[in-house]
């Protein structure tokens, strides 16, 4: 029998079968690897950080407006025409220094008439005095009736009252006449002059102001402190004031007072800082930046701002719990420190919080935790 061809055929068959088995096994292993990789890819990898604890810095910079320490509009107290002015804008004046003079022709005539009326009243009072004294003598001899004496005494009292009334009217007009002299109410600088020689002057605050005087030796800087910092803003704190027109310079001031009430519209606390301006370098009405180092509060929790999730349910963070499952926790935040934010409620400080959570992250989802981030470091 010829066995050679048969043996060769068997060898070829076995070789072909082995090759086929090897190919199937290789594909099976590759499929298993791909399946495992797909499963692993389906589990997202997240970076986590623990809430930071400690007293966060509270250096705040707020815009402010500089105002004169004392500022007053000057109005006329009497009517007339401006006769002369003695101070223009920019003039430094002392308290009581004359700013202008008003010509009051109508008032002058009224005063003359009032003085004449006073003279008439005094003459009538003297006559009534003489009559009353005569009646007192005549009553002793029953030459006049008691009623006549009472009438004489009553007439005297009425005439004396008329004298006092006329005298008061004279004093009133003399006081109005004294208001012809417009004076500075305090030491300061004239910041506005709204009148000129010959201008008609009307008295009262409804008329146009004649001058504006401001005391600029000290300035008040007003800022609006956000409500979240309001508890730390108190009198006595030092503040540094900077202006763009003075690059590199800081003007030191002190928090003088606060309004002790939060404005409903802006939710801010009006705060006043007093700044020395004895050199006159700073101008009222200027814009300024105010830097205040507020006292550090008790230790608080802070999170990176990119750990926050904004949802319709409110502000949340994603924490990794047992079994690497995600739990979405609603939190309340406080102060914003730029790269971190204060957490007022919702966390205890021991949680692993996901940083930069993807939008697809859901409650109960299983994740893989990456290596700890450097953000776990203490502040």
PDB file of C-alpha atoms in Angstrom, residues 42-166:
ATOM      1  CA  UNK A  42     -18.005  53.429  30.184  1.00  0.00           C
ATOM      2  CA  UNK A  43     -16.990  54.232  33.777  1.00  0.00           C
ATOM      3  CA  UNK A  44     -15.871  57.897  33.836  1.00  0.00           C
ATOM      4  CA  UNK A  45     -12.707  58.875  35.651  1.00  0.00           C
ATOM      5  CA  UNK A  46     -13.080  61.924  37.867  1.00  0.00           C
ATOM      6  CA  UNK A  47     -10.711  64.066  39.885  1.00  0.00           C
ATOM      7  CA  UNK A  48     -11.716  64.743  43.464  1.00  0.00           C
ATOM      8  CA  UNK A  49     -10.722  67.190  46.182  1.00  0.00           C
ATOM      9  CA  UNK A  50     -11.649  67.502  49.812  1.00  0.00           C
ATOM     10  CA  UNK A  51     -13.104  70.804  51.078  1.00  0.00           C
ATOM     11  CA  UNK A  52     -10.415  73.160  52.302  1.00  0.00           C
ATOM     12  CA  UNK A  53     -10.644  74.409  55.866  1.00  0.00           C
ATOM     13  CA  UNK A  54      -9.217  77.455  57.550  1.00  0.00           C
ATOM     14  CA  UNK A  55      -9.725  81.185  57.838  1.00  0.00           C
ATOM     15  CA  UNK A  56      -9.990  82.591  54.354  1.00  0.00           C
ATOM     16  CA  UNK A  57      -8.488  85.985  53.541  1.00  0.00           C
ATOM     17  CA  UNK A  58     -10.925  88.882  53.376  1.00  0.00           C
ATOM     18  CA  UNK A  59      -9.040  91.555  51.500  1.00  0.00           C
ATOM     19  CA  UNK A  60     -11.653  93.397  49.485  1.00  0.00           C
ATOM     20  CA  UNK A  61     -11.366  96.180  46.942  1.00  0.00           C
ATOM     21  CA  UNK A  62     -14.443  98.281  46.298  1.00  0.00           C
ATOM     22  CA  UNK A  63     -15.182 101.388  44.234  1.00  0.00           C
ATOM     23  CA  UNK A  64     -15.733 104.543  46.240  1.00  0.00           C
ATOM     24  CA  UNK A  65     -16.741 108.159  45.811  1.00  0.00           C
ATOM     25  CA  UNK A  66     -14.883 110.985  47.532  1.00  0.00           C
ATOM     26  CA  UNK A  67     -16.993 113.702  49.105  1.00  0.00           C
ATOM     27  CA  UNK A  68     -16.103 116.856  50.993  1.00  0.00           C
ATOM     28  CA  UNK A  69     -16.181 116.422  54.754  1.00  0.00           C
ATOM     29  CA  UNK A  70     -18.589 119.362  55.021  1.00  0.00           C
ATOM     30  CA  UNK A  71     -20.481 120.627  52.009  1.00  0.00           C
ATOM     31  CA  UNK A  72     -23.108 123.380  51.918  1.00  0.00           C
ATOM     32  CA  UNK A  73     -25.037 125.317  49.285  1.00  0.00           C
ATOM     33  CA  UNK A  74     -25.300 129.036  50.093  1.00  0.00           C
ATOM     34  CA  UNK A  75     -28.701 130.655  49.501  1.00  0.00           C
ATOM     35  CA  UNK A  76     -29.871 134.230  49.961  1.00  0.00           C
ATOM     36  CA  UNK A  77     -32.027 135.012  53.002  1.00  0.00           C
ATOM     37  CA  UNK A  78     -33.319 138.291  51.588  1.00  0.00           C
ATOM     38  CA  UNK A  79     -34.487 139.655  48.243  1.00  0.00           C
ATOM     39  CA  UNK A  80     -32.692 142.210  46.143  1.00  0.00           C
ATOM     40  CA  UNK A  81     -29.946 142.564  43.535  1.00  0.00           C
ATOM     41  CA  UNK A  82     -26.362 141.340  43.768  1.00  0.00           C
ATOM     42  CA  UNK A  83     -24.242 144.389  44.429  1.00  0.00           C
ATOM     43  CA  UNK A  84     -20.830 142.702  44.523  1.00  0.00           C
ATOM     44  CA  UNK A  85     -19.177 139.321  45.004  1.00  0.00           C
ATOM     45  CA  UNK A  86     -15.877 138.815  46.786  1.00  0.00           C
ATOM     46  CA  UNK A  87     -15.078 135.113  46.219  1.00  0.00           C
ATOM     47  CA  UNK A  88     -14.923 133.051  43.052  1.00  0.00           C
ATOM     48  CA  UNK A  89     -14.555 129.311  42.481  1.00  0.00           C
ATOM     49  CA  UNK A  90     -11.391 127.933  44.019  1.00  0.00           C
ATOM     50  CA  UNK A  91     -11.160 130.692  46.620  1.00  0.00           C
ATOM     51  CA  UNK A  92     -10.211 129.446  50.079  1.00  0.00           C
ATOM     52  CA  UNK A  93     -12.372 131.184  52.663  1.00  0.00           C
ATOM     53  CA  UNK A  94     -12.640 131.340  56.445  1.00  0.00           C
ATOM     54  CA  UNK A  95     -15.791 131.018  58.510  1.00  0.00           C
ATOM     55  CA  UNK A  96     -17.630 134.367  58.486  1.00  0.00           C
ATOM     56  CA  UNK A  97     -15.727 135.706  55.488  1.00  0.00           C
ATOM     57  CA  UNK A  98     -17.921 137.778  53.171  1.00  0.00           C
ATOM     58  CA  UNK A  99     -18.732 136.148  49.858  1.00  0.00           C
ATOM     59  CA  UNK A 100     -21.100 138.720  48.377  1.00  0.00           C
ATOM     60  CA  UNK A 101     -23.300 141.731  49.137  1.00  0.00           C
ATOM     61  CA  UNK A 102     -26.927 142.202  48.131  1.00  0.00           C
ATOM     62  CA  UNK A 103     -28.543 145.573  47.442  1.00  0.00           C
ATOM     63  CA  UNK A 104     -32.010 145.610  49.072  1.00  0.00           C
ATOM     64  CA  UNK A 105     -33.848 148.857  48.137  1.00  0.00           C
ATOM     65  CA  UNK A 106     -37.337 147.536  48.910  1.00  0.00           C
ATOM     66  CA  UNK A 107     -36.258 146.121  52.240  1.00  0.00           C
ATOM     67  CA  UNK A 108     -34.569 149.401  53.145  1.00  0.00           C
ATOM     68  CA  UNK A 109     -37.837 151.265  52.593  1.00  0.00           C
ATOM     69  CA  UNK A 110     -39.768 148.699  54.603  1.00  0.00           C
ATOM     70  CA  UNK A 111     -37.346 149.174  57.470  1.00  0.00           C
ATOM     71  CA  UNK A 112     -37.777 152.947  57.363  1.00  0.00           C
ATOM     72  CA  UNK A 113     -41.531 152.518  57.473  1.00  0.00           C
ATOM     73  CA  UNK A 114     -41.289 150.030  60.337  1.00  0.00           C
ATOM     74  CA  UNK A 115     -39.170 152.427  62.366  1.00  0.00           C
ATOM     75  CA  UNK A 116     -41.692 155.181  61.741  1.00  0.00           C
ATOM     76  CA  UNK A 117     -44.493 152.864  62.846  1.00  0.00           C
ATOM     77  CA  UNK A 118     -42.517 152.109  65.985  1.00  0.00           C
ATOM     78  CA  UNK A 119     -42.212 155.823  66.701  1.00  0.00           C
ATOM     79  CA  UNK A 120     -45.956 156.253  66.257  1.00  0.00           C
ATOM     80  CA  UNK A 121     -46.681 153.342  68.567  1.00  0.00           C
ATOM     81  CA  UNK A 122     -44.341 154.727  71.209  1.00  0.00           C
ATOM     82  CA  UNK A 123     -46.014 158.142  71.019  1.00  0.00           C
ATOM     83  CA  UNK A 124     -49.445 156.572  71.394  1.00  0.00           C
ATOM     84  CA  UNK A 125     -48.163 154.552  74.341  1.00  0.00           C
ATOM     85  CA  UNK A 126     -46.854 157.693  76.062  1.00  0.00           C
ATOM     86  CA  UNK A 127     -50.213 159.394  75.587  1.00  0.00           C
ATOM     87  CA  UNK A 128     -52.009 156.346  76.966  1.00  0.00           C
ATOM     88  CA  UNK A 129     -49.639 156.343  79.944  1.00  0.00           C
ATOM     89  CA  UNK A 130     -50.422 159.982  80.692  1.00  0.00           C
ATOM     90  CA  UNK A 131     -54.159 159.388  80.371  1.00  0.00           C
ATOM     91  CA  UNK A 132     -54.074 156.380  82.665  1.00  0.00           C
ATOM     92  CA  UNK A 133     -52.127 158.279  85.335  1.00  0.00           C
ATOM     93  CA  UNK A 134     -54.599 161.188  85.171  1.00  0.00           C
ATOM     94  CA  UNK A 135     -57.551 158.846  85.597  1.00  0.00           C
ATOM     95  CA  UNK A 136     -55.905 157.250  88.621  1.00  0.00           C
ATOM     96  CA  UNK A 137     -55.712 160.657  90.266  1.00  0.00           C
ATOM     97  CA  UNK A 138     -59.284 161.561  89.342  1.00  0.00           C
ATOM     98  CA  UNK A 139     -60.723 158.318  90.646  1.00  0.00           C
ATOM     99  CA  UNK A 140     -59.658 159.352  94.134  1.00  0.00           C
ATOM    100  CA  UNK A 141     -62.100 162.254  94.055  1.00  0.00           C
ATOM    101  CA  UNK A 142     -64.742 160.286  92.184  1.00  0.00           C
ATOM    102  CA  UNK A 143     -64.375 162.658  89.233  1.00  0.00           C
ATOM    103  CA  UNK A 144     -64.360 159.711  86.840  1.00  0.00           C
ATOM    104  CA  UNK A 145     -66.034 156.365  87.025  1.00  0.00           C
ATOM    105  CA  UNK A 146     -64.300 153.086  87.660  1.00  0.00           C
ATOM    106  CA  UNK A 147     -65.186 152.106  84.088  1.00  0.00           C
ATOM    107  CA  UNK A 148     -63.341 155.110  82.712  1.00  0.00           C
ATOM    108  CA  UNK A 149     -60.235 154.126  84.681  1.00  0.00           C
ATOM    109  CA  UNK A 150     -60.433 150.536  83.431  1.00  0.00           C
ATOM    110  CA  UNK A 151     -60.731 151.793  79.869  1.00  0.00           C
ATOM    111  CA  UNK A 152     -57.677 153.994  80.339  1.00  0.00           C
ATOM    112  CA  UNK A 153     -55.620 151.142  81.789  1.00  0.00           C
ATOM    113  CA  UNK A 154     -56.744 148.821  78.993  1.00  0.00           C
ATOM    114  CA  UNK A 155     -55.835 151.415  76.398  1.00  0.00           C
ATOM    115  CA  UNK A 156     -52.359 151.735  77.925  1.00  0.00           C
ATOM    116  CA  UNK A 157     -51.777 147.979  77.777  1.00  0.00           C
ATOM    117  CA  UNK A 158     -52.926 147.879  74.160  1.00  0.00           C
ATOM    118  CA  UNK A 159     -50.595 150.750  73.230  1.00  0.00           C
ATOM    119  CA  UNK A 160     -47.671 149.064  74.986  1.00  0.00           C
ATOM    120  CA  UNK A 161     -48.395 145.827  73.112  1.00  0.00           C
ATOM    121  CA  UNK A 162     -48.460 147.795  69.855  1.00  0.00           C
ATOM    122  CA  UNK A 163     -45.022 149.169  70.714  1.00  0.00           C
ATOM    123  CA  UNK A 164     -43.641 145.659  71.245  1.00  0.00           C
ATOM    124  CA  UNK A 165     -45.169 144.505  67.971  1.00  0.00           C
ATOM    125  CA  UNK A 166     -43.678 147.434  66.067  1.00  0.00           C
TER     126      UNK A 166
END
